[in-house]
Coordinates of C-alpha atoms and ligand atoms in Angstrom, one line a residue:
X1 CA -47.5 73.6 -208.4
X2 CA -45.9 76.1 -206.0
X3 CA -47.5 77.4 -202.9
X4 CA -47.4 81.2 -202.6
X5 CA -46.6 83.1 -199.4
X6 CA -50.2 84.3 -199.6
X7 CA -51.6 80.7 -199.5
X8 CA -49.4 79.8 -196.6
X9 CA -50.4 82.8 -194.6
X10 CA -54.0 82.0 -195.3
X11 CA -53.6 78.4 -194.2
X12 CA -51.9 79.4 -191.0
X13 CA -54.6 82.0 -190.3
X14 CA -57.2 79.2 -190.7
X15 CA -55.4 77.1 -188.2
X16 CA -55.6 79.9 -185.7
X17 CA -59.3 80.4 -186.4
X18 CA -59.9 76.7 -185.8
X19 CA -58.1 77.1 -182.4
X20 CA -60.5 79.9 -181.5
X21 CA -63.7 78.2 -182.6
X22 CA -63.9 75.6 -180.0
X23 CA -66.7 75.0 -177.4
X24 CA -64.4 75.6 -174.4
X25 CA -63.5 78.3 -172.0
X26 CA -60.6 80.3 -173.4
X27 CA -58.4 82.3 -170.9
X28 CA -56.7 84.3 -173.7
X29 CA -58.1 84.5 -177.3
X30 CA -55.9 87.5 -178.0
X31 CA -52.8 85.7 -179.3
X32 CA -54.9 84.0 -181.9
X33 CA -56.6 87.2 -182.8
X34 CA -53.2 88.9 -183.3
X35 CA -52.0 86.1 -185.5
X36 CA -55.1 86.1 -187.7
X37 CA -55.0 89.9 -188.1
X38 CA -51.3 89.7 -189.0
X39 CA -51.6 86.8 -191.4
X40 CA -55.0 87.4 -193.1
X41 CA -56.9 90.5 -191.8
X42 CA -59.7 89.7 -194.3
X43 CA -59.8 85.9 -194.0
X44 CA -61.8 83.7 -196.3
X45 CA -63.0 81.0 -193.9
X46 CA -63.5 77.4 -195.1
X47 CA -65.4 76.5 -191.9
X48 CA -68.9 75.3 -192.3
X49 CA -72.3 77.1 -191.9
X50 CA -72.3 80.4 -190.1
X51 CA -68.5 80.1 -189.5
X52 CA -67.9 80.2 -193.3
X53 CA -67.6 83.3 -195.4
X54 CA -65.2 86.1 -194.3
X55 CA -63.6 86.8 -190.9
X56 CA -62.5 90.4 -190.1
X57 CA -60.1 91.3 -187.4
X58 CA -59.0 94.9 -188.1
X59 CA -60.8 97.7 -186.2
X60 CA -61.6 99.6 -189.4
X61 CA -63.1 96.6 -191.1
X62 CA -65.2 95.5 -188.1
X63 CA -66.5 99.1 -187.8
X64 CA -67.4 99.0 -191.5
X65 CA -69.2 95.7 -191.0
X66 CA -71.3 97.1 -188.2
X67 CA -72.2 100.4 -189.9
X68 CA -72.7 99.7 -193.6
X69 CA -76.3 98.9 -194.4
X70 CA -75.0 96.6 -197.2
X71 CA -74.6 94.1 -194.3
X72 CA -77.8 92.7 -192.7
X73 CA -78.4 90.7 -189.5
X74 CA -78.9 87.0 -189.8
X75 CA -82.7 87.0 -189.5
X76 CA -84.9 83.9 -189.8
X77 CA -85.0 84.0 -193.6
X78 CA -81.2 84.1 -193.7
X79 CA -81.0 81.3 -191.1
X80 CA -83.1 79.1 -193.4
X81 CA -80.3 79.4 -196.0
X82 CA -77.3 79.3 -193.7
X83 CA -78.5 76.5 -191.4
X84 CA -81.5 74.8 -192.9
X85 CA -82.3 72.7 -189.7
X86 CA -82.0 75.6 -187.3
X87 CA -85.8 75.7 -186.5
X88 CA -85.5 72.3 -184.9
X89 CA -84.0 74.1 -181.9
X90 CA -86.9 75.5 -180.1
X91 CA -84.8 78.1 -178.3
X92 CA -83.0 79.3 -181.5
X93 CA -86.4 79.4 -183.3
X94 CA -87.7 81.9 -180.7
X95 CA -84.4 83.9 -180.1
X96 CA -84.0 84.6 -183.8
X97 CA -87.2 86.6 -183.7
X98 CA -85.5 89.0 -181.3
X99 CA -84.3 92.5 -182.0
X100 CA -80.6 91.5 -182.2
X101 CA -81.3 89.3 -185.3
X102 CA -83.9 91.4 -187.1
X103 CA -83.7 93.9 -190.0
X104 CA -86.0 96.8 -190.9
X105 CA -88.9 97.2 -190.6
X106 CA -89.1 94.7 -187.8
X107 CA -85.9 95.8 -186.1
X108 CA -87.1 99.5 -186.3
X109 CA -90.4 98.6 -184.6
X110 CA -88.8 96.5 -181.8
X111 CA -86.1 99.1 -181.1
X112 CA -88.6 102.0 -181.0
X113 CA -90.5 100.1 -178.3
X114 CA -87.5 99.3 -176.2
X115 CA -85.2 102.3 -176.6
X116 CA -87.2 104.8 -174.5
X117 CA -86.6 102.5 -171.5
X118 CA -82.8 102.8 -171.9
X119 CA -82.2 106.5 -172.3
X120 CA -79.7 108.2 -170.0
X121 CA -82.6 110.0 -168.3
X122 CA -84.4 106.7 -167.6
X123 CA -81.3 105.0 -166.4
X124 CA -80.4 107.9 -164.1
X125 CA -83.6 107.0 -162.2
X126 CA -81.9 103.7 -161.4
X127 CA -78.8 105.3 -160.0
X128 CA -79.9 105.0 -156.3
X129 CA -81.0 101.4 -156.8
X130 CA -77.6 100.6 -158.3
X131 CA -75.7 102.4 -155.6
X132 CA -77.7 100.7 -152.8
X133 CA -77.3 97.3 -154.4
X134 CA -73.6 97.8 -154.6
X135 CA -73.4 98.9 -151.0
X136 CA -75.5 95.9 -149.8
X137 CA -73.3 93.5 -151.8
X138 CA -70.1 94.9 -150.4
X139 CA -71.5 94.8 -146.9
X140 CA -72.4 91.2 -147.3
X141 CA -68.9 90.5 -148.7
X142 CA -67.4 92.3 -145.6
X143 CA -69.2 89.8 -143.5
X144 CA -66.6 87.3 -144.8
X145 CA -63.9 89.5 -143.2
X146 CA -62.5 87.0 -140.7
X147 CA -62.7 84.2 -143.2
X148 CA -59.6 83.1 -145.1
X149 CA -61.8 81.1 -147.5
X150 CA -61.9 82.3 -151.1
X151 CA -65.0 84.0 -152.2
X152 CA -66.4 83.5 -155.7
X153 CA -66.8 87.1 -156.9
X154 CA -69.1 86.2 -159.7
X155 CA -71.8 84.8 -157.3
X156 CA -71.1 87.4 -154.7
X157 CA -71.1 90.6 -156.8
X158 CA -70.9 90.3 -160.6
X159 CA -74.2 88.4 -161.0
X160 CA -76.4 89.8 -158.2
X161 CA -75.9 93.5 -159.4
X162 CA -77.2 93.1 -163.0
X163 CA -79.9 90.7 -161.8
X164 CA -81.2 93.2 -159.3
X165 CA -81.4 95.8 -162.1
X166 CA -83.2 93.5 -164.5
X167 CA -85.6 92.6 -161.7
X168 CA -86.6 96.3 -161.5
X169 CA -86.7 96.8 -165.3
X170 CA -89.0 93.8 -165.7
X171 CA -90.9 94.4 -162.4
X172 CA -90.2 91.0 -160.9
X173 CA -90.0 89.7 -157.4
X174 CA -86.5 88.6 -156.4
X175 CA -87.1 84.8 -156.5
X176 CA -88.5 85.0 -160.0
X177 CA -85.6 87.3 -161.1
X178 CA -83.1 84.8 -159.7
X179 CA -84.8 81.8 -161.4
X180 CA -84.9 83.6 -164.7
X181 CA -81.3 84.5 -164.4
X182 CA -80.3 80.9 -163.6
X183 CA -82.2 79.7 -166.6
X184 CA -80.9 82.6 -168.7
X185 CA -77.3 81.6 -167.8
X186 CA -77.9 78.1 -169.0
X187 CA -79.7 79.3 -172.2
X188 CA -77.1 82.0 -173.1
X189 CA -75.0 79.6 -175.3
X190 CA -77.8 80.1 -177.9
X191 CA -76.0 83.4 -178.6
X192 CA -72.7 81.6 -179.2
X193 CA -71.6 80.3 -182.6
X194 CA -70.1 77.1 -181.2
X195 CA -71.7 74.5 -178.9
X196 CA -70.8 70.9 -178.0
X197 CA -73.7 68.4 -178.2
X198 CA -73.9 68.3 -174.4
X199 CA -73.9 72.2 -174.2
X200 CA -76.6 72.2 -176.9
X201 CA -78.7 69.7 -174.9
X202 CA -78.4 71.7 -171.6
X203 CA -79.2 74.9 -173.5
X204 CA -82.4 73.4 -175.1
X205 CA -83.6 72.1 -171.7
X206 CA -83.1 75.4 -169.9
X207 CA -84.4 77.4 -172.9
X208 CA -87.7 75.5 -172.9
X209 CA -88.2 76.2 -169.2
X210 CA -87.2 79.9 -169.7
X211 CA -89.7 80.3 -172.6
X212 CA -92.4 78.8 -170.4
X213 CA -91.5 81.1 -167.5
X214 CA -91.8 84.2 -169.8
X215 CA -95.2 82.9 -171.0
X216 CA -96.4 82.6 -167.4
X217 CA -95.1 86.2 -166.8
X218 CA -97.0 87.5 -169.8
X219 CA -100.2 85.8 -168.6
X220 CA -99.8 87.1 -165.1
X221 CA -99.5 90.7 -166.4
X222 CA -102.3 90.5 -169.0
X223 CA -104.7 93.4 -168.6
X224 CA -102.4 95.3 -166.2
X225 CA -102.4 99.0 -166.8
X226 CA -98.7 99.8 -166.7
X227 CA -96.1 101.6 -168.7
X228 CA -93.1 99.4 -168.4
X229 CA -90.4 97.8 -170.6
X230 CA -92.5 94.6 -170.5
X231 CA -95.7 96.3 -171.6
X232 CA -93.9 98.1 -174.4
X233 CA -92.5 94.9 -175.7
X234 CA -95.9 93.1 -175.4
X235 CA -97.5 95.9 -177.4
X236 CA -94.8 96.1 -180.1
X237 CA -95.2 92.3 -180.6
X238 CA -99.0 92.6 -181.2
X239 CA -100.2 91.8 -177.7
X240 CA -100.3 88.8 -175.4
X241 CA -101.7 86.1 -177.9
X242 CA -100.6 82.7 -176.6
X243 CA -101.3 81.2 -180.1
X244 CA -98.9 83.6 -181.8
X245 CA -96.3 84.6 -179.2
X246 CA -92.9 83.5 -180.6
X247 CA -91.7 87.0 -181.4
X248 CA -92.8 88.3 -178.0
X249 CA -91.3 85.5 -175.9
X250 CA -88.2 85.4 -178.0
X251 CA -87.6 89.1 -177.5
X252 CA -88.2 88.9 -173.7
X253 CA -85.7 86.0 -173.5
X254 CA -83.1 87.9 -175.5
X255 CA -83.5 91.1 -173.6
X256 CA -83.4 89.5 -170.2
X257 CA -80.4 87.3 -171.1
X258 CA -78.5 90.0 -173.1
X259 CA -79.2 92.4 -170.2
X260 CA -77.5 90.4 -167.5
X261 CA -75.2 87.7 -168.9
X262 CA -73.2 90.2 -170.9
X263 CA -72.7 92.3 -167.8
X264 CA -71.9 89.4 -165.5
X265 CA -69.3 88.4 -168.1
X266 CA -67.8 91.9 -168.4
X267 CA -67.8 92.6 -164.6
X268 CA -66.0 89.3 -164.0
X269 CA -63.4 90.0 -166.7
X270 CA -62.9 93.6 -165.5
X271 CA -62.2 92.5 -161.9
X272 CA -59.8 89.8 -163.0
X273 CA -58.0 92.3 -165.3
X274 CA -57.7 94.8 -162.4
X275 CA -56.4 92.1 -160.0
X276 CA -53.8 91.2 -162.6
X277 CA -52.7 94.9 -162.9
X278 CA -52.2 96.0 -159.3
X279 CA -50.8 99.4 -160.4
X280 CA -53.9 100.2 -162.4
X281 CA -56.2 98.9 -159.6
X282 CA -54.4 101.2 -157.2
X283 CA -54.9 104.1 -159.6
X284 CA -58.7 103.5 -159.8
X285 CA -58.9 103.0 -156.0
X286 CA -57.3 106.4 -155.4
X287 CA -58.9 108.2 -158.3
X288 CA -62.6 107.0 -158.5
X289 CA -63.2 110.0 -160.7
X290 CA -61.4 107.9 -163.4
X291 CA -64.2 105.4 -163.4
X292 CA -65.7 106.4 -166.8
X293 CA -62.4 106.2 -168.7
X294 CA -61.4 103.1 -166.7
X295 CA -64.5 101.3 -167.8
X296 CA -64.0 102.2 -171.4
X297 CA -60.4 100.9 -171.3
X298 CA -61.6 97.7 -169.5
X299 CA -64.2 97.2 -172.1
X300 CA -61.6 97.6 -174.8
X301 CA -59.1 95.3 -173.0
X302 CA -61.5 92.3 -172.6
X303 CA -65.2 92.2 -173.0
X304 CA -68.1 89.9 -173.1
X305 CA -69.2 90.0 -176.8
X306 CA -66.3 88.9 -178.9
X307 CA -68.0 88.3 -182.3
X308 CA -70.7 89.8 -184.4
X309 CA -72.1 88.2 -187.6
X310 CA -73.7 89.8 -190.6
X311 CA -74.7 88.8 -194.1
X312 CA -73.9 90.8 -197.3
X313 CA -77.1 92.0 -198.9
X314 CA -75.5 93.4 -202.0
X315 CA -72.0 93.3 -203.6
X316 CA -69.6 95.1 -201.2
X317 CA -65.8 95.5 -200.9
X318 CA -63.6 95.1 -197.8
X319 CA -60.1 96.1 -198.9
X320 CA -59.4 94.3 -202.1
X321 CA -61.9 91.6 -201.4
X322 CA -65.2 91.6 -203.3
X323 CA -67.9 90.1 -201.1
X324 CA -70.9 88.6 -202.9
X325 CA -74.5 88.9 -201.6
X326 CA -75.4 86.1 -199.3
X327 CA -71.9 85.8 -197.8
X328 CA -71.7 85.5 -194.1
X329 CA -69.1 87.9 -192.5
X330 CA -67.8 87.6 -188.9
X331 CA -66.4 90.6 -187.1
X332 CA -63.9 89.7 -184.3
X333 CA -64.7 92.6 -182.0
X334 CA -62.1 91.5 -179.5
X335 CA -59.4 91.5 -182.2
X336 CA -60.6 94.9 -183.4
X337 CA -60.2 96.3 -179.8
X338 CA -56.6 95.2 -179.8
X339 CA -55.7 96.4 -183.3
X340 CA -52.4 98.3 -183.1
X341 CA -53.4 100.4 -186.1
X342 CA -56.1 101.8 -183.9
X343 CA -54.7 101.6 -180.4
X344 CA -51.0 102.1 -179.6
X345 CA -49.6 99.3 -177.4
X346 CA -53.0 97.6 -177.4
X347 CA -52.0 94.8 -175.0
X348 CA -51.2 97.4 -172.3
X349 CA -54.0 98.3 -169.9
X350 CA -54.0 102.0 -169.3
X351 CA -57.0 103.4 -167.4
X352 CA -56.1 106.9 -168.4
X353 CA -56.0 106.2 -172.1
X354 CA -57.7 109.0 -174.1
X355 CA -60.7 107.7 -176.1
X356 CA -60.1 104.0 -176.3
X357 CA -63.4 103.9 -178.4
X358 CA -63.9 100.1 -178.2
X359 CA -66.3 98.2 -180.4
X360 CA -67.5 96.3 -177.4
X361 CA -71.0 97.6 -177.7
X362 CA -71.1 97.1 -181.5
X363 CA -72.0 100.1 -183.7
X364 CA -74.6 101.2 -186.3
X365 CA -78.2 100.2 -186.2
X366 CA -77.7 97.4 -183.6
X367 CA -75.6 99.4 -181.2
X368 CA -76.2 98.0 -177.7
X369 CA -79.3 99.4 -176.2
X370 CA -78.0 98.7 -172.7
X371 CA -74.6 100.4 -173.1
X372 CA -75.4 103.4 -170.8
X373 CA -76.9 101.0 -168.2
X374 CA -73.9 98.7 -168.4
X375 CA -71.4 101.5 -168.0
X376 CA -73.4 102.9 -165.1
X377 CA -73.3 99.6 -163.2
X378 CA -69.6 99.0 -163.9
X379 CA -68.7 102.5 -162.8
X380 CA -70.6 102.1 -159.6
X381 CA -69.2 98.7 -158.7
X382 CA -65.5 98.7 -159.7
X383 CA -64.0 101.6 -157.7
X384 CA -65.9 100.8 -154.6
X385 CA -65.0 97.1 -154.7
X386 CA -61.3 98.1 -154.9
X387 CA -61.7 100.7 -152.1
X388 CA -63.5 98.3 -149.7
X389 CA -61.0 95.5 -150.3
X390 CA -57.7 97.1 -151.1
X391 CA -55.7 93.9 -150.6
X392 CA -58.0 91.6 -152.6
X393 CA -56.1 89.0 -154.8
X394 CA -56.9 86.1 -157.0
X395 CA -57.1 82.9 -155.0
X396 CA -56.8 80.6 -158.1
X397 CA -57.0 80.9 -161.8
X398 CA -60.5 81.8 -162.9
X399 CA -62.7 79.4 -164.8
X400 CA -63.8 80.8 -168.1
X401 CA -67.3 80.6 -169.6
X402 CA -67.8 77.6 -171.9
X403 CA -68.7 77.9 -174.7
X404 CA -67.1 81.4 -174.8
X405 CA -66.3 82.1 -178.4
X406 CA -69.0 84.8 -178.8
X407 CA -70.3 85.4 -175.3
X408 CA -67.2 85.6 -173.2
X409 CA -67.0 85.7 -169.4
X410 CA -65.9 84.2 -166.2
X411 CA -67.8 81.3 -164.6
X412 CA -66.0 81.4 -161.2
X413 CA -63.6 84.0 -159.9
X414 CA -62.2 82.9 -156.6
X415 CA -60.6 85.7 -154.7
X416 CA -59.1 86.3 -151.3
X417 CA -60.7 89.5 -150.1
X418 CA -57.8 90.4 -147.8
X419 CA -54.8 89.4 -149.9
Ligands
HEM1 C1 -71.0 95.0 -170.7 C2 -72.2 94.6 -171.0 C3 -72.7 94.5 -172.4 C4 -72.0 94.3 -173.6 C5 -70.5 94.0 -173.8 C6 -73.0 94.3 -174.7 C7 -72.6 94.2 -176.0 C8 -73.5 94.3 -177.1 C9 -73.2 94.2 -178.5 C10 -71.8 94.0 -179.0 C11 -74.3 94.4 -179.2 C12 -74.5 94.4 -180.7 C13 -74.3 93.0 -181.3 C14 -74.3 93.1 -182.8 O1 -74.4 94.1 -183.4 O2 -74.2 92.0 -183.4 C15 -75.4 94.5 -178.2 C16 -76.7 94.6 -178.6 C17 -77.7 94.7 -177.6 N1 -77.6 94.8 -176.3 FE1 -75.9 94.8 -175.2 N2 -74.2 94.6 -174.1 C18 -74.1 94.7 -172.8 C19 -75.1 95.0 -171.9 C20 -76.4 95.1 -172.2 C21 -77.5 95.4 -171.3 C22 -77.3 95.7 -169.8 C23 -78.6 95.4 -172.0 C24 -80.1 95.6 -171.6 C25 -80.5 95.6 -170.4 C26 -78.3 95.1 -173.4 C27 -79.2 95.0 -174.4 C28 -78.9 94.8 -175.7 C29 -79.9 94.8 -176.8 C30 -81.4 94.8 -176.6 C31 -79.2 94.7 -178.0 C32 -79.7 94.6 -179.4 C33 -79.8 96.0 -180.0 C34 -80.3 95.9 -181.4 O3 -80.2 94.9 -182.1 O4 -80.8 97.0 -181.9 N3 -77.0 94.9 -173.5 N4 -74.9 94.5 -176.9

């Protein structure tokens, strides 16, 4: 029997996919993405469970996956077929009740409750909080001025900014917000497709504490007459009933974690990218008016959600591939963002690029609710950080988030503030 060129390309693409799907920090997944897109842009994956099915790496196909209602989110009923034992994970059991994993009518109900809190008008009210927080963080960083010790920019700026915003959105005191963020960071691997047994154990431990912390928060707010994000989610999930609160607690956990871990990840990646491209950093430093297009390009270049997963609900075609109902389909959003058919010279960072239109916030029914907020925070921080520390440089190679296959980011970003 002869092996066709087609079979060989498929086998090679699978090897690159296996390289990607590892529970480790990955400094650069983009070479693997390129190879998969070149060898088999619609790849039939032989990997087990949710990693099986098809893997898409072209921009056009990923956009189709996000927008076509023939594809549904992997909700609890789908999970029962894809991974029969998933309910043994307490954290996953709760998180899969959250908005990001639901389909209509539940998704519609949850989104209608949350969306009014994320409109541009609502977020504009947070502008002064964001500006003041950025100024305070940069002032504290300046206090390091005489020091030649490296500073971890994740702990000093990328994490405290989104945590301060989530504190306000959830109406928390700063100690509670910091503790929820600490636990959220440890629980976030629940959003990843891959985990080592040790990561799984750490996640479960932190997830259990985080679920309890949200239960305490709900109990503390019971009866309060307020119109907040928290009260809207409580109401949409049927009220604070401790005997039946999985959906409520799961949504709060998802919202809080999605709302700061993604942003910590993106801000860290964006600062690293700018430090690796001094000409572009100088451009943004001198032209802060470029912040909106710069943030779009940085989101395209390297962002914190790399993969989305759906399941075909009905027969559907991607290119010449007929996809059967019940098939899992992965969209490699990071690969789509560097697709040369969509973006000329995709590996070049160009902060003046017209309409980079990344898929970094997804698309369609599940388009990121926090996109306006995330853009606002990034546009506030990045130019001012570069202006305040014009000679900032990387002190060492960053440590990447692990696991980081789906939720990508930087764990530690040691910089010299003064070159
Ligand atoms: C740079 C930062 C961020 C990135 C890269 C990001 C990315 C994404 C992506 C790709 C999705 C869609 C996933 C899918 O369709 O499978 C999503 C959904 C979501 N994001 Fe974000 N996000 C960010 C920040 C935020 C913030 C700040 C919040 C809230 C405070 C937030 C809340 C949500 C929610 C609630 C959903 C689910 C929406 C739905 O299912 O209808 N995100 N995000």
